[in-house]
């Protein structure tokens, strides 16, 4: 596209505004984080009720600290489930959890281990986007923090979290599950020309070709390749 010399400073200014605005708006000063510590006094997520007689998936207490414990099976899936509402402007999130494993026996597939599974849901509760990386353990371990960064699909309004054991034996514990917004969507705003630049759109002549049609010359300000 060709631009007259007197328009080039304006175009440069517009591009600078757009680029700097886009980059500068990726992060907000205020952190958006949800933290689940399994403290019944300050619940962060809404979990589906756990059966009291289910010894394979339960909240346990150790040294005055509560956490989720899942005892797995090589023949199936055992997990807990929570639906977490997303921040409306989330573009990317970091998911983390403290996890430890004992007597872990993984399956043949890479996903057959202890993991904090998650999937994004749309307004109808259907999955949107693809499966991706999640915090997971495939070997015995003491407590350690595991993280994964995921891009949020544009249709997503919530997350389904299912920490558990997936066709794997042994025991995995989960605690301090966090969801942190690392990038945000921002509303686009119109760039403003410098005050000394006048576009004068209304001065472009329009030639009437019929009572309902007209033509204008795409020249000068409007010049294209």
mmCIF file of C-alpha atoms in Angstrom:
data_model
loop_
_atom_site.group_PDB
_atom_site.id
_atom_site.type_symbol
_atom_site.label_atom_id
_atom_site.label_comp_id
_atom_site.label_asym_id
_atom_site.label_seq_id
_atom_site.Cartn_x
_atom_site.Cartn_y
_atom_site.Cartn_z
ATOM 1 C CA UNK A 1 0.000 0.000 0.000
ATOM 2 C CA UNK A 2 1.313 3.487 -0.925
ATOM 3 C CA UNK A 3 1.011 6.340 1.564
ATOM 4 C CA UNK A 4 1.761 10.021 0.827
ATOM 5 C CA UNK A 5 4.826 11.351 2.700
ATOM 6 C CA UNK A 6 2.738 13.544 5.018
ATOM 7 C CA UNK A 7 0.711 10.481 6.109
ATOM 8 C CA UNK A 8 3.683 8.260 6.970
ATOM 9 C CA UNK A 9 4.298 9.799 10.445
ATOM 10 C CA UNK A 10 0.629 9.220 11.260
ATOM 11 C CA UNK A 11 0.749 5.588 10.114
ATOM 12 C CA UNK A 12 3.909 5.038 12.156
ATOM 13 C CA UNK A 13 2.237 6.542 15.211
ATOM 14 C CA UNK A 14 -0.865 4.367 14.748
ATOM 15 C CA UNK A 15 1.224 1.200 14.450
ATOM 16 C CA UNK A 16 3.214 2.143 17.539
ATOM 17 C CA UNK A 17 0.003 2.658 19.523
ATOM 18 C CA UNK A 18 -1.467 -0.651 18.347
ATOM 19 C CA UNK A 19 1.685 -2.724 18.975
ATOM 20 C CA UNK A 20 2.567 -1.195 22.334
ATOM 21 C CA UNK A 21 -1.039 -1.404 23.450
ATOM 22 C CA UNK A 22 -1.301 -5.061 22.496
ATOM 23 C CA UNK A 23 1.926 -6.024 24.251
ATOM 24 C CA UNK A 24 1.325 -3.902 27.295
ATOM 25 C CA UNK A 25 -2.170 -5.264 27.887
ATOM 26 C CA UNK A 26 -1.180 -8.917 28.138
ATOM 27 C CA UNK A 27 -0.640 -8.674 31.884
ATOM 28 C CA UNK A 28 -2.702 -6.928 34.512
ATOM 29 C CA UNK A 29 -1.276 -5.421 37.652
ATOM 30 C CA UNK A 30 -3.756 -7.373 39.751
ATOM 31 C CA UNK A 31 -3.107 -11.112 40.038
ATOM 32 C CA UNK A 32 -5.999 -13.449 39.361
ATOM 33 C CA UNK A 33 -5.377 -16.695 41.257
ATOM 34 C CA UNK A 34 -7.522 -19.436 42.737
ATOM 35 C CA UNK A 35 -5.949 -21.590 45.464
ATOM 36 C CA UNK A 36 -7.414 -24.847 46.760
ATOM 37 C CA UNK A 37 -5.868 -26.058 50.035
ATOM 38 C CA UNK A 38 -8.701 -28.470 50.970
ATOM 39 C CA UNK A 39 -9.456 -26.348 54.019
ATOM 40 C CA UNK A 40 -13.221 -26.699 54.622
ATOM 41 C CA UNK A 41 -13.319 -23.178 56.039
ATOM 42 C CA UNK A 42 -12.039 -21.539 52.836
ATOM 43 C CA UNK A 43 -13.004 -23.738 49.861
ATOM 44 C CA UNK A 44 -11.845 -22.402 46.503
ATOM 45 C CA UNK A 45 -13.423 -25.019 44.215
ATOM 46 C CA UNK A 46 -16.767 -26.780 44.211
ATOM 47 C CA UNK A 47 -16.023 -30.507 44.450
ATOM 48 C CA UNK A 48 -18.461 -33.274 43.766
ATOM 49 C CA UNK A 49 -19.215 -34.962 47.098
ATOM 50 C CA UNK A 50 -16.927 -37.887 47.962
ATOM 51 C CA UNK A 51 -18.551 -41.044 49.263
ATOM 52 C CA UNK A 52 -17.679 -41.478 52.921
ATOM 53 C CA UNK A 53 -17.032 -45.209 52.443
ATOM 54 C CA UNK A 54 -14.748 -44.633 49.440
ATOM 55 C CA UNK A 55 -11.282 -45.439 50.775
ATOM 56 C CA UNK A 56 -9.701 -44.888 47.343
ATOM 57 C CA UNK A 57 -10.543 -41.179 46.964
ATOM 58 C CA UNK A 58 -10.680 -39.164 50.173
ATOM 59 C CA UNK A 59 -9.540 -36.062 52.026
ATOM 60 C CA UNK A 60 -6.972 -37.012 54.667
ATOM 61 C CA UNK A 61 -5.162 -35.070 57.371
ATOM 62 C CA UNK A 62 -1.479 -35.238 58.195
ATOM 63 C CA UNK A 63 0.415 -32.884 60.526
ATOM 64 C CA UNK A 64 -2.654 -30.599 60.696
ATOM 65 C CA UNK A 65 -2.683 -30.310 56.886
ATOM 66 C CA UNK A 66 -5.538 -31.609 54.743
ATOM 67 C CA UNK A 67 -5.050 -32.909 51.198
ATOM 68 C CA UNK A 68 -6.609 -35.216 48.609
ATOM 69 C CA UNK A 69 -5.417 -38.831 48.485
ATOM 70 C CA UNK A 70 -6.142 -41.177 45.575
ATOM 71 C CA UNK A 71 -5.320 -44.891 45.652
ATOM 72 C CA UNK A 72 -5.146 -46.100 42.081
ATOM 73 C CA UNK A 73 -5.879 -49.240 40.094
ATOM 74 C CA UNK A 74 -4.271 -50.492 36.900
ATOM 75 C CA UNK A 75 -7.722 -51.435 35.610
ATOM 76 C CA UNK A 76 -9.447 -48.057 35.688
ATOM 77 C CA UNK A 77 -9.723 -44.413 36.695
ATOM 78 C CA UNK A 78 -10.148 -43.114 40.223
ATOM 79 C CA UNK A 79 -10.446 -39.373 40.727
ATOM 80 C CA UNK A 80 -12.187 -36.426 42.320
ATOM 81 C CA UNK A 81 -13.978 -33.794 40.247
ATOM 82 C CA UNK A 82 -14.479 -30.049 40.496
ATOM 83 C CA UNK A 83 -15.896 -27.450 38.099
ATOM 84 C CA UNK A 84 -14.057 -24.129 38.330
ATOM 85 C CA UNK A 85 -15.400 -20.947 36.741
ATOM 86 C CA UNK A 86 -12.797 -19.127 34.661
ATOM 87 C CA UNK A 87 -12.012 -15.446 34.920
ATOM 88 C CA UNK A 88 -13.806 -13.966 31.907
ATOM 89 C CA UNK A 89 -10.700 -12.271 30.485
ATOM 90 C CA UNK A 90 -8.321 -15.252 30.883
ATOM 91 C CA UNK A 91 -6.267 -15.927 27.767
ATOM 92 C CA UNK A 92 -3.638 -18.207 29.341
ATOM 93 C CA UNK A 93 -3.442 -19.934 32.717
ATOM 94 C CA UNK A 94 -0.801 -21.636 34.840
ATOM 95 C CA UNK A 95 -2.058 -24.699 36.708
ATOM 96 C CA UNK A 96 0.033 -26.043 39.580
ATOM 97 C CA UNK A 97 -0.251 -28.531 42.421
ATOM 98 C CA UNK A 98 1.851 -30.051 45.154
ATOM 99 C CA UNK A 99 1.962 -33.790 44.532
ATOM 100 C CA UNK A 100 3.669 -36.845 45.971
ATOM 101 C CA UNK A 101 3.532 -40.524 45.012
ATOM 102 C CA UNK A 102 4.199 -43.856 46.705
ATOM 103 C CA UNK A 103 4.403 -47.356 45.153
ATOM 104 C CA UNK A 104 3.411 -45.814 41.822
ATOM 105 C CA UNK A 105 2.968 -48.303 38.985
ATOM 106 C CA UNK A 106 2.193 -46.579 35.700
ATOM 107 C CA UNK A 107 0.450 -48.025 32.665
ATOM 108 C CA UNK A 108 1.767 -48.450 29.132
ATOM 109 C CA UNK A 109 0.480 -45.098 27.885
ATOM 110 C CA UNK A 110 2.079 -41.804 28.878
ATOM 111 C CA UNK A 111 -1.148 -40.552 30.479
ATOM 112 C CA UNK A 112 -1.582 -43.636 32.658
ATOM 113 C CA UNK A 113 -0.163 -42.194 35.873
ATOM 114 C CA UNK A 114 -1.110 -39.830 38.680
ATOM 115 C CA UNK A 115 -2.226 -36.481 37.253
ATOM 116 C CA UNK A 116 -4.230 -33.324 37.741
ATOM 117 C CA UNK A 117 -6.322 -33.728 34.612
ATOM 118 C CA UNK A 118 -8.181 -30.733 33.269
ATOM 119 C CA UNK A 119 -10.351 -29.829 30.330
ATOM 120 C CA UNK A 120 -11.996 -26.580 29.271
ATOM 121 C CA UNK A 121 -15.786 -26.396 29.050
ATOM 122 C CA UNK A 122 -18.067 -24.098 27.015
ATOM 123 C CA UNK A 123 -21.372 -22.602 28.149
ATOM 124 C CA UNK A 124 -23.115 -25.921 27.454
ATOM 125 C CA UNK A 125 -20.693 -27.886 29.622
ATOM 126 C CA UNK A 126 -19.097 -29.498 26.573
ATOM 127 C CA UNK A 127 -15.346 -29.810 26.132
ATOM 128 C CA UNK A 128 -13.706 -27.119 24.016
ATOM 129 C CA UNK A 129 -10.082 -27.054 22.865
ATOM 130 C CA UNK A 130 -7.631 -29.921 23.029
ATOM 131 C CA UNK A 131 -6.131 -32.002 25.799
ATOM 132 C CA UNK A 132 -2.704 -30.676 26.807
ATOM 133 C CA UNK A 133 0.017 -30.807 29.429
ATOM 134 C CA UNK A 134 -1.007 -31.158 33.089
ATOM 135 C CA UNK A 135 0.840 -31.602 36.404
ATOM 136 C CA UNK A 136 1.590 -35.317 36.715
ATOM 137 C CA UNK A 137 3.833 -37.906 38.373
ATOM 138 C CA UNK A 138 5.121 -41.167 36.905
ATOM 139 C CA UNK A 139 7.612 -42.122 39.638
ATOM 140 C CA UNK A 140 7.603 -42.192 43.423
ATOM 141 C CA UNK A 141 8.257 -38.748 44.849
ATOM 142 C CA UNK A 142 8.084 -36.678 48.015
ATOM 143 C CA UNK A 143 6.038 -33.481 47.870
ATOM 144 C CA UNK A 144 6.963 -31.329 44.899
ATOM 145 C CA UNK A 145 5.260 -28.514 42.976
ATOM 146 C CA UNK A 146 4.353 -29.389 39.389
ATOM 147 C CA UNK A 147 3.050 -26.881 36.861
ATOM 148 C CA UNK A 148 1.609 -26.640 33.371
ATOM 149 C CA UNK A 149 0.729 -23.600 31.239
ATOM 150 C CA UNK A 150 -2.340 -23.774 29.019
ATOM 151 C CA UNK A 151 -3.873 -21.433 26.455
ATOM 152 C CA UNK A 152 -7.562 -20.836 27.145
ATOM 153 C CA UNK A 153 -9.899 -21.552 24.194
ATOM 154 C CA UNK A 154 -12.009 -18.549 23.259
ATOM 155 C CA UNK A 155 -15.240 -20.491 23.945
ATOM 156 C CA UNK A 156 -14.160 -21.664 27.430
ATOM 157 C CA UNK A 157 -16.075 -20.430 30.477
ATOM 158 C CA UNK A 158 -15.004 -23.031 33.058
ATOM 159 C CA UNK A 159 -12.525 -25.830 33.800
ATOM 160 C CA UNK A 160 -13.213 -29.395 34.831
ATOM 161 C CA UNK A 161 -10.486 -30.534 37.237
ATOM 162 C CA UNK A 162 -10.116 -34.264 37.913
ATOM 163 C CA UNK A 163 -7.059 -35.052 40.057
ATOM 164 C CA UNK A 164 -6.616 -38.787 40.255
ATOM 165 C CA UNK A 165 -5.035 -42.027 39.140
ATOM 166 C CA UNK A 166 -5.500 -43.084 35.548
ATOM 167 C CA UNK A 167 -5.001 -46.822 34.969
ATOM 168 C CA UNK A 168 -2.107 -46.712 37.420
ATOM 169 C CA UNK A 169 -1.487 -48.388 40.788
ATOM 170 C CA UNK A 170 -0.127 -46.904 43.977
ATOM 171 C CA UNK A 171 -1.012 -43.744 45.885
ATOM 172 C CA UNK A 172 -0.815 -40.093 44.826
ATOM 173 C CA UNK A 173 -1.561 -37.111 47.086
ATOM 174 C CA UNK A 174 -2.658 -33.663 45.837
ATOM 175 C CA UNK A 175 -2.537 -30.346 47.684
ATOM 176 C CA UNK A 176 -2.348 -26.581 47.057
ATOM 177 C CA UNK A 177 -3.938 -26.683 43.609
ATOM 178 C CA UNK A 178 -3.652 -23.277 41.969
ATOM 179 C CA UNK A 179 -5.005 -21.683 38.811
ATOM 180 C CA UNK A 180 -3.336 -18.399 37.916
ATOM 181 C CA UNK A 181 -4.142 -16.162 34.958
ATOM 182 C CA UNK A 182 -0.876 -15.383 33.170
ATOM 183 C CA UNK A 183 -2.289 -13.577 30.118
ATOM 184 C CA UNK A 184 -5.522 -11.671 29.610
ATOM 185 C CA UNK A 185 -7.742 -10.640 26.743
ATOM 186 C CA UNK A 186 -8.231 -6.903 26.410
ATOM 187 C CA UNK A 187 -10.844 -4.949 24.498
ATOM 188 C CA UNK A 188 -9.503 -3.378 21.300
ATOM 189 C CA UNK A 189 -9.564 0.393 21.246
ATOM 190 C CA UNK A 190 -9.435 2.738 18.263
ATOM 191 C CA UNK A 191 -6.067 4.398 17.734
ATOM 192 C CA UNK A 192 -6.106 8.205 17.833
ATOM 193 C CA UNK A 193 -4.287 10.264 15.224
ATOM 194 C CA UNK A 194 -1.951 13.055 16.361
ATOM 195 C CA UNK A 195 -3.795 16.418 16.449
ATOM 196 C CA UNK A 196 -1.791 17.859 13.507
ATOM 197 C CA UNK A 197 -2.960 15.112 11.127
ATOM 198 C CA UNK A 198 -6.238 15.661 9.255
ATOM 199 C CA UNK A 199 -7.713 12.867 7.160
ATOM 200 C CA UNK A 200 -10.511 14.966 5.610
ATOM 201 C CA UNK A 201 -12.534 11.920 4.574
ATOM 202 C CA UNK A 202 -15.545 14.099 3.725
ATOM 203 C CA UNK A 203 -13.585 16.036 1.111
ATOM 204 C CA UNK A 204 -13.238 13.003 -1.180
ATOM 205 C CA UNK A 205 -15.554 13.756 -4.143
ATOM 206 C CA UNK A 206 -18.436 11.374 -4.774
ATOM 207 C CA UNK A 207 -19.862 11.167 -8.317
ATOM 208 C CA UNK A 208 -23.521 10.154 -8.471
ATOM 209 C CA UNK A 209 -24.107 7.462 -11.100
ATOM 210 C CA UNK A 210 -27.791 6.836 -10.251
ATOM 211 C CA UNK A 211 -30.275 7.916 -7.589
ATOM 212 C CA UNK A 212 -28.962 5.178 -5.291
ATOM 213 C CA UNK A 213 -25.349 4.694 -6.433
ATOM 214 C CA UNK A 214 -22.175 6.717 -6.410
ATOM 215 C CA UNK A 215 -18.449 6.483 -7.182
ATOM 216 C CA UNK A 216 -15.364 7.919 -5.569
ATOM 217 C CA UNK A 217 -11.741 7.955 -6.729
ATOM 218 C CA UNK A 218 -9.435 5.819 -4.572
ATOM 219 C CA UNK A 219 -6.466 8.141 -4.809
ATOM 220 C CA UNK A 220 -4.349 10.293 -2.528
ATOM 221 C CA UNK A 221 -5.221 9.222 1.010
ATOM 222 C CA UNK A 222 -6.832 6.083 -0.376
ATOM 223 C CA UNK A 223 -3.985 4.978 -2.683
ATOM 224 C CA UNK A 224 -3.325 1.201 -2.827
ATOM 225 C CA UNK A 225 -0.711 -1.004 -4.492
#
